[in-house]
PDB file of C-alpha atoms in Angstrom:
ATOM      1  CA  UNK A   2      -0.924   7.030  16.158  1.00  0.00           C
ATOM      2  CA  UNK A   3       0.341   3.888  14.518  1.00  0.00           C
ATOM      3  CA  UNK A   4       3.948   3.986  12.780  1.00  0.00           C
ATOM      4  CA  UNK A   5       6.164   2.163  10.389  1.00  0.00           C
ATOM      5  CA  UNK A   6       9.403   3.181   9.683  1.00  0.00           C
ATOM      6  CA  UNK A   7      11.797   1.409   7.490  1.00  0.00           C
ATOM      7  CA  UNK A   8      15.577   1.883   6.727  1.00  0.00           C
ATOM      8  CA  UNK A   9      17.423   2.108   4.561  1.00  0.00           C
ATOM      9  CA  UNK A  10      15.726   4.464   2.036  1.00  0.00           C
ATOM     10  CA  UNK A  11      17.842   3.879  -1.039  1.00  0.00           C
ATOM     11  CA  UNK A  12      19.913   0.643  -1.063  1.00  0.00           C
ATOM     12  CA  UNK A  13      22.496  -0.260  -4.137  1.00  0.00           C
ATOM     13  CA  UNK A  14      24.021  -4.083  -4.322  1.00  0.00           C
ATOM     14  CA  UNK A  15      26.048  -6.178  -6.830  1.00  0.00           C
ATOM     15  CA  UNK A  16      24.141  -8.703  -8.540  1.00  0.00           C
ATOM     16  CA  UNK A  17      24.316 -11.720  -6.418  1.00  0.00           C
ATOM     17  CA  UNK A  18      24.791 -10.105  -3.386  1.00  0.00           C
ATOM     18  CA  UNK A  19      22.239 -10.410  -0.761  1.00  0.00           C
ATOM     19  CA  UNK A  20      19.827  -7.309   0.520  1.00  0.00           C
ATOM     20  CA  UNK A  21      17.846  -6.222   3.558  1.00  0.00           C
ATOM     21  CA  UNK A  22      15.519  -4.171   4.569  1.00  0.00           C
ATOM     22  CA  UNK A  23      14.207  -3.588   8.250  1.00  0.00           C
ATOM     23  CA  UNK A  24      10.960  -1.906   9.947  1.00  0.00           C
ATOM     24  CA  UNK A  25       9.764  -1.356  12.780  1.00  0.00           C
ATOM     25  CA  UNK A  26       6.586  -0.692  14.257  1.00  0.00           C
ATOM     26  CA  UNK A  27       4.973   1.271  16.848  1.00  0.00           C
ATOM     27  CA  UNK A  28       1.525  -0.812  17.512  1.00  0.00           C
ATOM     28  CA  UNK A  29       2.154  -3.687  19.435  1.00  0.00           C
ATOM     29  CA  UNK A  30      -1.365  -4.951  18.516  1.00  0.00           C
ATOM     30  CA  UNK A  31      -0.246  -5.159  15.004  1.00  0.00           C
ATOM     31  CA  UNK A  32      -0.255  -9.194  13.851  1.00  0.00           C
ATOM     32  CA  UNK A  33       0.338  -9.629  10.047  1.00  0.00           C
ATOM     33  CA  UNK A  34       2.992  -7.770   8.356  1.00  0.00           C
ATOM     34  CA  UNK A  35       3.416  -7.609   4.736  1.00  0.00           C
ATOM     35  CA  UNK A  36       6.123  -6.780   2.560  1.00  0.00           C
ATOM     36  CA  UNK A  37       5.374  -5.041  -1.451  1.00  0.00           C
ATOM     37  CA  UNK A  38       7.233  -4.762  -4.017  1.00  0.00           C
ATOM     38  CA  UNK A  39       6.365  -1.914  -6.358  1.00  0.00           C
ATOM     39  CA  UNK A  40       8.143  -1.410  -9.672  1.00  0.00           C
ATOM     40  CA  UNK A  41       8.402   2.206 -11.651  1.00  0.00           C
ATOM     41  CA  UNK A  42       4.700   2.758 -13.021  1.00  0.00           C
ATOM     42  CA  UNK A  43       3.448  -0.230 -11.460  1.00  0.00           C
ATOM     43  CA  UNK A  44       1.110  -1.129  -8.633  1.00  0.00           C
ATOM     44  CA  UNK A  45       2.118  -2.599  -5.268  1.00  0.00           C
ATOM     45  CA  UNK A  46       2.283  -6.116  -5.554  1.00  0.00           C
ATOM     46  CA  UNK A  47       2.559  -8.458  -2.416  1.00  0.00           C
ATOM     47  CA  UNK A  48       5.734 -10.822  -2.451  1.00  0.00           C
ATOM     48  CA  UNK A  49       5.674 -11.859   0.887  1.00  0.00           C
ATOM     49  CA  UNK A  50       3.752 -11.724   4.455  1.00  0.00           C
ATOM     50  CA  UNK A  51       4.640 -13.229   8.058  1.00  0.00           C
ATOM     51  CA  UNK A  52       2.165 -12.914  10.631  1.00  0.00           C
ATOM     52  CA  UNK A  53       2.374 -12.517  14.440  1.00  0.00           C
ATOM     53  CA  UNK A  54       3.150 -16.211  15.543  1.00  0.00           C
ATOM     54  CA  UNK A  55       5.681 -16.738  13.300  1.00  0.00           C
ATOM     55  CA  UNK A  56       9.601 -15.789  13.457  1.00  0.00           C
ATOM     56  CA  UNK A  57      10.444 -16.563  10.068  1.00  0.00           C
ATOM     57  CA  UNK A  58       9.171 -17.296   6.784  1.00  0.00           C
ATOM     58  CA  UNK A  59      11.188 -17.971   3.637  1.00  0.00           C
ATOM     59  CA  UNK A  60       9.804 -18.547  -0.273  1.00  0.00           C
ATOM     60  CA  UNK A  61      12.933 -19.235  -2.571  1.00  0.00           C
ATOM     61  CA  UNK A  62      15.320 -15.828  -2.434  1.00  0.00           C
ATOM     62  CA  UNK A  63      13.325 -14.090  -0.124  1.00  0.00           C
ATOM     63  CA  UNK A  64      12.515 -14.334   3.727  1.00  0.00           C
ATOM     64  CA  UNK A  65      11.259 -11.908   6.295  1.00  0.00           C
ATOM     65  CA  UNK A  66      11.732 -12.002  10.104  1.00  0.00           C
ATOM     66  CA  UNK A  67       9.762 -10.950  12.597  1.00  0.00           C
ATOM     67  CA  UNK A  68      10.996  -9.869  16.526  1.00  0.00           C
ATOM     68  CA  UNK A  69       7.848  -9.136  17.920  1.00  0.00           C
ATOM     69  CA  UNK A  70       9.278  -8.007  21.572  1.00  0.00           C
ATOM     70  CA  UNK A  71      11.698  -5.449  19.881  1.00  0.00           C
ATOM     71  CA  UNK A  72       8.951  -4.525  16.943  1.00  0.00           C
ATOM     72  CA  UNK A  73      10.770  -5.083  14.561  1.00  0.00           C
ATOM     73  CA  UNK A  74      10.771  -6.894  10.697  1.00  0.00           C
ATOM     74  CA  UNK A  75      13.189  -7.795   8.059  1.00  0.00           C
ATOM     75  CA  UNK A  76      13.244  -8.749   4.503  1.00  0.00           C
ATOM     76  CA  UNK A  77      16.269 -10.605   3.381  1.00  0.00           C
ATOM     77  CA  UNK A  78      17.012 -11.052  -0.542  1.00  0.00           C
ATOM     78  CA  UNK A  79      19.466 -13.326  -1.720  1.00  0.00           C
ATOM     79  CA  UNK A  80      21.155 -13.803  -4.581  1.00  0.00           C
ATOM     80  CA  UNK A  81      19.914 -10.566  -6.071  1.00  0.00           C
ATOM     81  CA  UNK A  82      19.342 -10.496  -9.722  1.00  0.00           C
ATOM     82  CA  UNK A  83      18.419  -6.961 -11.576  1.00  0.00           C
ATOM     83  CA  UNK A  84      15.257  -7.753 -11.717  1.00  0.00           C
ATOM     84  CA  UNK A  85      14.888  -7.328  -8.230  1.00  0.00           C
ATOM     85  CA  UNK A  86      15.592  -3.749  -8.736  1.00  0.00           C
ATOM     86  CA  UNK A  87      12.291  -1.935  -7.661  1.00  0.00           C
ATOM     87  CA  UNK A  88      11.146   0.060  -4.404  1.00  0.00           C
ATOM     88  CA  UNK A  89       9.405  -2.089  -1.413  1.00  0.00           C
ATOM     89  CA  UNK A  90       7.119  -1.007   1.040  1.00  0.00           C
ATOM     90  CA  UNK A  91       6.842  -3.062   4.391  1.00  0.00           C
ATOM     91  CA  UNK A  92       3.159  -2.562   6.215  1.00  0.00           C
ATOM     92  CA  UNK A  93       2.050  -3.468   9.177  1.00  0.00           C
ATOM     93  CA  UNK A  94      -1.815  -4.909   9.956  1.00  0.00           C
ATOM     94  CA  UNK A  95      -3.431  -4.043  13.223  1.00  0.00           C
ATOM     95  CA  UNK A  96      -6.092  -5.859  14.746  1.00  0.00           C
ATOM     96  CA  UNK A  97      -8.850  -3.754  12.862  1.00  0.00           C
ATOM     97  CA  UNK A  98      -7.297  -4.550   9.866  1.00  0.00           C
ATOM     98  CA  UNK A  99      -5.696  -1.460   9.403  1.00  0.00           C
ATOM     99  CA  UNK A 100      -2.700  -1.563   7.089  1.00  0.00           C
ATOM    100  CA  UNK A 101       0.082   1.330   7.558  1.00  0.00           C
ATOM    101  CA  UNK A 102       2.784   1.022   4.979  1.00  0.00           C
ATOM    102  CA  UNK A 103       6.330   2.261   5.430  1.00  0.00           C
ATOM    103  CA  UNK A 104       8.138   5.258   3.355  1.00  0.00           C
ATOM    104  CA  UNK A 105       9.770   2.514   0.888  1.00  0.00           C
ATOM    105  CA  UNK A 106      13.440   1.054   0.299  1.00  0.00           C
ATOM    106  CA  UNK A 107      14.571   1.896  -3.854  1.00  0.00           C
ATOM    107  CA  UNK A 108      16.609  -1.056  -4.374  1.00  0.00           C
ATOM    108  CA  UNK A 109      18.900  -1.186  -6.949  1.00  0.00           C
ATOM    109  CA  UNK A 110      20.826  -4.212  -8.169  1.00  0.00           C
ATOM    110  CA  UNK A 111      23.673  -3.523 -10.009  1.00  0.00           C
ATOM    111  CA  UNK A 112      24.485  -6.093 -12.895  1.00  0.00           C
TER     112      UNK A 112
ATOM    113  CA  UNK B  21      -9.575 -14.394 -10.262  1.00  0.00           C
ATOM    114  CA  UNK B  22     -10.304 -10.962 -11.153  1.00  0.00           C
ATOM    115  CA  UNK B  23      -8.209  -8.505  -9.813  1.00  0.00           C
ATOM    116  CA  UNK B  24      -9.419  -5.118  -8.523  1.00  0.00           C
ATOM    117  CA  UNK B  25     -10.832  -2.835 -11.256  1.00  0.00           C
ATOM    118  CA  UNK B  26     -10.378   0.783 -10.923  1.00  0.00           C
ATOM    119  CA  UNK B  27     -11.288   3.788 -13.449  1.00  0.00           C
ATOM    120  CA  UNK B  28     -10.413   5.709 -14.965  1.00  0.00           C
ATOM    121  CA  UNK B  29      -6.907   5.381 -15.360  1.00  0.00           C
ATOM    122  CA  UNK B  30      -5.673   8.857 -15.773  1.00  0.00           C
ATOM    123  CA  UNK B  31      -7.292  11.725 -15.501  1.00  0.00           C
ATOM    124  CA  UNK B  32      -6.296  15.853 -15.614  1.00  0.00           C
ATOM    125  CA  UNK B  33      -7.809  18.864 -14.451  1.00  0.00           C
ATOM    126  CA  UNK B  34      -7.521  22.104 -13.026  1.00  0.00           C
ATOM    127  CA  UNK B  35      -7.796  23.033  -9.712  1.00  0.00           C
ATOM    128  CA  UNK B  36     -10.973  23.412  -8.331  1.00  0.00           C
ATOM    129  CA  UNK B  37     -12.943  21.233 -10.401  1.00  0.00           C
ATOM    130  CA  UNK B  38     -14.069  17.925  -9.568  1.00  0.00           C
ATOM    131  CA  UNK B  39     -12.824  14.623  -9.540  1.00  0.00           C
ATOM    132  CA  UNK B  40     -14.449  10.706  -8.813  1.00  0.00           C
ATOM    133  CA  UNK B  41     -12.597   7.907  -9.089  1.00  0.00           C
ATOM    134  CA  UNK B  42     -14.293   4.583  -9.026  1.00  0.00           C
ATOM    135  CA  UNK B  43     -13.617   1.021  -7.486  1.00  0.00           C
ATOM    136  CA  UNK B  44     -14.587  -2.495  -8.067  1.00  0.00           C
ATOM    137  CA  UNK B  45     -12.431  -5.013  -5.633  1.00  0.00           C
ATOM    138  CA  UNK B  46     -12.230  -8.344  -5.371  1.00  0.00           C
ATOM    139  CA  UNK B  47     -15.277 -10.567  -5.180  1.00  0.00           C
ATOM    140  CA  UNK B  48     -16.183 -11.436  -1.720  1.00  0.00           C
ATOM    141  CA  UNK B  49     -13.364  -8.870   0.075  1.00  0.00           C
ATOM    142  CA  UNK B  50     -15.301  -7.146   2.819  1.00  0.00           C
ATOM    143  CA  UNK B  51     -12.147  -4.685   3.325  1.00  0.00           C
ATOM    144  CA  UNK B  52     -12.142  -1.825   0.927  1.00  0.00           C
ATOM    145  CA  UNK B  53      -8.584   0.472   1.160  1.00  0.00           C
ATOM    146  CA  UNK B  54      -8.161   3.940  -0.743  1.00  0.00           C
ATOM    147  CA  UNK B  55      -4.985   5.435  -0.890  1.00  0.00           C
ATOM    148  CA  UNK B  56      -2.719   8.660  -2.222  1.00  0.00           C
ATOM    149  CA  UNK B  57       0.257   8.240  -3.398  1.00  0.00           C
ATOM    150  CA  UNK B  58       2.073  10.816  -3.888  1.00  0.00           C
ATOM    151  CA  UNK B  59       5.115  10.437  -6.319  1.00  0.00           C
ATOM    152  CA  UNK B  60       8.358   9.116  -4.165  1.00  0.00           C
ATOM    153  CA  UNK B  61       6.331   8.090  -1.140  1.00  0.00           C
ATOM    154  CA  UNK B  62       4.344   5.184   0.230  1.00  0.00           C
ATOM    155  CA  UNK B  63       0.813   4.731  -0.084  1.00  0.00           C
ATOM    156  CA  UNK B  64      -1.102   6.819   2.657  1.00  0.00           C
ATOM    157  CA  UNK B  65      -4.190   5.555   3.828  1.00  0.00           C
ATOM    158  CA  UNK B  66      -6.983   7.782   3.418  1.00  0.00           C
ATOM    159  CA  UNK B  67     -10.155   5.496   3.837  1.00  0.00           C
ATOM    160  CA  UNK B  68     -10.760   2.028   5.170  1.00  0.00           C
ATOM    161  CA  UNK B  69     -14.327   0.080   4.949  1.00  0.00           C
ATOM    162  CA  UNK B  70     -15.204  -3.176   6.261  1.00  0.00           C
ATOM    163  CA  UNK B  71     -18.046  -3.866   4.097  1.00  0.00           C
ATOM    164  CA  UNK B  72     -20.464  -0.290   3.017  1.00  0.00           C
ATOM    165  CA  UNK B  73     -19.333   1.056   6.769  1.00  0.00           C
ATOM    166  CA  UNK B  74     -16.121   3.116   7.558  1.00  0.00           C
ATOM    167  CA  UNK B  75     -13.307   1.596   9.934  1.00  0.00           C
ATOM    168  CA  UNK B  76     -10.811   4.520   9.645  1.00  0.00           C
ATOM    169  CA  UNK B  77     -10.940   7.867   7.495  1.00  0.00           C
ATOM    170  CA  UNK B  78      -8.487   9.840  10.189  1.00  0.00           C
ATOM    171  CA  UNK B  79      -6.745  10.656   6.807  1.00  0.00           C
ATOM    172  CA  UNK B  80      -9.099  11.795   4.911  1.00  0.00           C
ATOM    173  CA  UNK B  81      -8.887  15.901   4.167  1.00  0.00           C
ATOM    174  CA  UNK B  82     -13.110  15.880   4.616  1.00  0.00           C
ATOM    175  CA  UNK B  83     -13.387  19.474   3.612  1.00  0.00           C
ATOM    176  CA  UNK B  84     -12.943  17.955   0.574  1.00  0.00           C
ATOM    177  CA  UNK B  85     -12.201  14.475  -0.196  1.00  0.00           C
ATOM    178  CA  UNK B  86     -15.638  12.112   0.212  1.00  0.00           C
ATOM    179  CA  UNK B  87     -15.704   8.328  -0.420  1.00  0.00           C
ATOM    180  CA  UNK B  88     -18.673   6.070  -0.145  1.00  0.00           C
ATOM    181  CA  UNK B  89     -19.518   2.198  -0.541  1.00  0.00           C
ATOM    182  CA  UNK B  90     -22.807   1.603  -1.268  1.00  0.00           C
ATOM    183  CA  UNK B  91     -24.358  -2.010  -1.008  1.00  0.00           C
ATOM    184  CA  UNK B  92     -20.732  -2.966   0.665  1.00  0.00           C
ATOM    185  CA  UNK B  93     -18.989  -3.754  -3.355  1.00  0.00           C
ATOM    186  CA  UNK B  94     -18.007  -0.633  -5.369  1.00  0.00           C
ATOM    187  CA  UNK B  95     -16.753   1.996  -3.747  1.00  0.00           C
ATOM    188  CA  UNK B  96     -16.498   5.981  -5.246  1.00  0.00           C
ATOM    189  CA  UNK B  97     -13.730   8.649  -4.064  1.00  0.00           C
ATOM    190  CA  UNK B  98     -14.505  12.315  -5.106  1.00  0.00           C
ATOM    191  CA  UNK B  99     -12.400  15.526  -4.807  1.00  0.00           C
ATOM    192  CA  UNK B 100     -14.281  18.990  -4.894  1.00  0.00           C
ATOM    193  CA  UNK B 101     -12.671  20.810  -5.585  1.00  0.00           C
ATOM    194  CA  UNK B 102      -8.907  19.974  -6.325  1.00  0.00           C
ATOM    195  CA  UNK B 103      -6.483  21.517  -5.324  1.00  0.00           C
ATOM    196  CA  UNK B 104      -2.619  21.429  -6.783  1.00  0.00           C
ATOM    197  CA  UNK B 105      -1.109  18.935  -3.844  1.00  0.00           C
ATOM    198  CA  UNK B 106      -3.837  16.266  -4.787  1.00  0.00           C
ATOM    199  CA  UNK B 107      -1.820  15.450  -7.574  1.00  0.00           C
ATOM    200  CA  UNK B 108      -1.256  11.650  -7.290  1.00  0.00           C
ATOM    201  CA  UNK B 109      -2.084   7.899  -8.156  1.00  0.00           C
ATOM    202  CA  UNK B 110      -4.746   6.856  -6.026  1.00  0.00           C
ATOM    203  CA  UNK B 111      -5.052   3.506  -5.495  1.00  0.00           C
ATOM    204  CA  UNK B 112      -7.449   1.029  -4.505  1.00  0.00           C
ATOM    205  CA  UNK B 113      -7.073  -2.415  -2.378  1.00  0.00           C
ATOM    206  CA  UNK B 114      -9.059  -5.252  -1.240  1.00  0.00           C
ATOM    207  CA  UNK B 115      -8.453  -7.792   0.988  1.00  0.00           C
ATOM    208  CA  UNK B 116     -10.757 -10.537   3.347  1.00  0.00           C
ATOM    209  CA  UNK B 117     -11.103  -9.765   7.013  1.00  0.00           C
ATOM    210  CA  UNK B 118      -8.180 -11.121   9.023  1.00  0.00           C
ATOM    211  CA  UNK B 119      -4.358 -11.465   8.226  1.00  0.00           C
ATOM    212  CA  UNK B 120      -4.448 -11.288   4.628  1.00  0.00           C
ATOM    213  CA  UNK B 121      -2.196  -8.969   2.452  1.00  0.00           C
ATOM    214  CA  UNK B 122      -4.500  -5.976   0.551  1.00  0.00           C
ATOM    215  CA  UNK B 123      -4.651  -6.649  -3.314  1.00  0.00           C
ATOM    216  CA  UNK B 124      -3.995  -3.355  -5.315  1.00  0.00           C
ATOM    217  CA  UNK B 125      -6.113  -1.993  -8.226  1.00  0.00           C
ATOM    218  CA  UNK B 126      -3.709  -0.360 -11.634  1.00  0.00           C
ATOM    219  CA  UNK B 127      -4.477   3.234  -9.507  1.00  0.00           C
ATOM    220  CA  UNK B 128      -5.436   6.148 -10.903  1.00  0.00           C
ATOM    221  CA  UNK B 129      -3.010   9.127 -12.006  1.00  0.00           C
ATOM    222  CA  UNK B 130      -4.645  11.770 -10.934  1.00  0.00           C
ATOM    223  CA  UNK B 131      -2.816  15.483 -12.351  1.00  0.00           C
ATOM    224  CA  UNK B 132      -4.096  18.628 -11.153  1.00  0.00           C
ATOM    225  CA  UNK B 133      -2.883  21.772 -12.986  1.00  0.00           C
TER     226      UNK B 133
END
């Protein structure tokens, strides 16, 4: 069945310092991928999305990539400020409209 | 906008007894998404509708777990009985048909003891 994995599962940086996260993907038919950020207590919020005919999309500090021949998608923080500091799911939309969600990155951003 | 509404917020009981949660999502989303989640882990999919019928409940323990959407709005999830490992937030998300992110509901804490 469909898949998303994403590494790394725990993730600390110096404030400032820039982060990533990367999935992959196991149904090719999959063609909007996004990326939540969820902080302790909190509901899953969206931050960001990319969908299948684009490469790369950036708002402000963050931007996510997308390789669709390899499966794969990044999210790239920079300048990482505590607030930051939360756990984010990437998810992947099939064609049904299906959303799997990965097992989560905890990011924490050390001051 | 309203967001998605979901009730009630927490909720205990023993094992099994019964449980419903409710759901009210976003005007005019035809995509309905439960899902557990489980303290530590990402949200798992347990039931999908695309307006009151069912795209996906491959997730769903159905010995147990039951959701319905009348009338394609509001949407009802109900455990009977509970059992210890259903002890989670349960959360609700809407979203419009295509390549559009799902919009999450506060969840329910659901504690079964």
């Amino acid at each position: 069945g469909e898949n998303v994995e994403q590494h790394p599962s725990t993730l600390s940086v110096q404030e400032g310092d820039s982060a990533v996260i990367k999935c992959t993907y196991s149904d090719s038919a999959s063609n909007y991928f996004p990326w939540y950020k969820q902080e302790l207590g909190k509901r899953p919020q969206l931050i960001i999305d990319i969908r299948s005919n684009v490469g790369e999309k950036k708002d402000q500090r963050i931007a996510v990539t997308l390789n669709k021949t390899a499966k794969h998608f990044s999210l790239h923080i920079t300048e990482t400020q505590p607030e930051d500091s939360a756990v984010y799911f990437c998810a992947a939309k099939t064609s049904y409209d299906k959303v799997i969600f990965g097992p989560g990155t905890s990011l924490s951003v050390i001051p | 906008e309203a967001g998605v509404a979901q009730s009630p917020r927490y909720k205990i009981i023993e094992k099994r007894q019964s449980v419903a949660f409710w759901c009210n999502p976003i005007s005019g989303h035809a995509t309905l998404y439960w899902y557990q989640q489980i303290l530590g882990q990402g949200p798992k999919l347990l039931i999908q509708f695309q307006n009151n019928g069912v795209v996906d409940d491959s997730q769903l323990p159905k010995d147990r777990f039951s959701a319905e959407r009348l009338k394609g709005v509001d949407s009802t999830l109900k455990i009977q009985p509970a059992k210890l490992e259903d002890s989670a937030v349960y959360l609700c998300a809407s979203s419009l048909i295509g390549v559009q992110g799902g919009f999450f509901g506060p969840g329910t804490r659901l504690t079964v003891l």
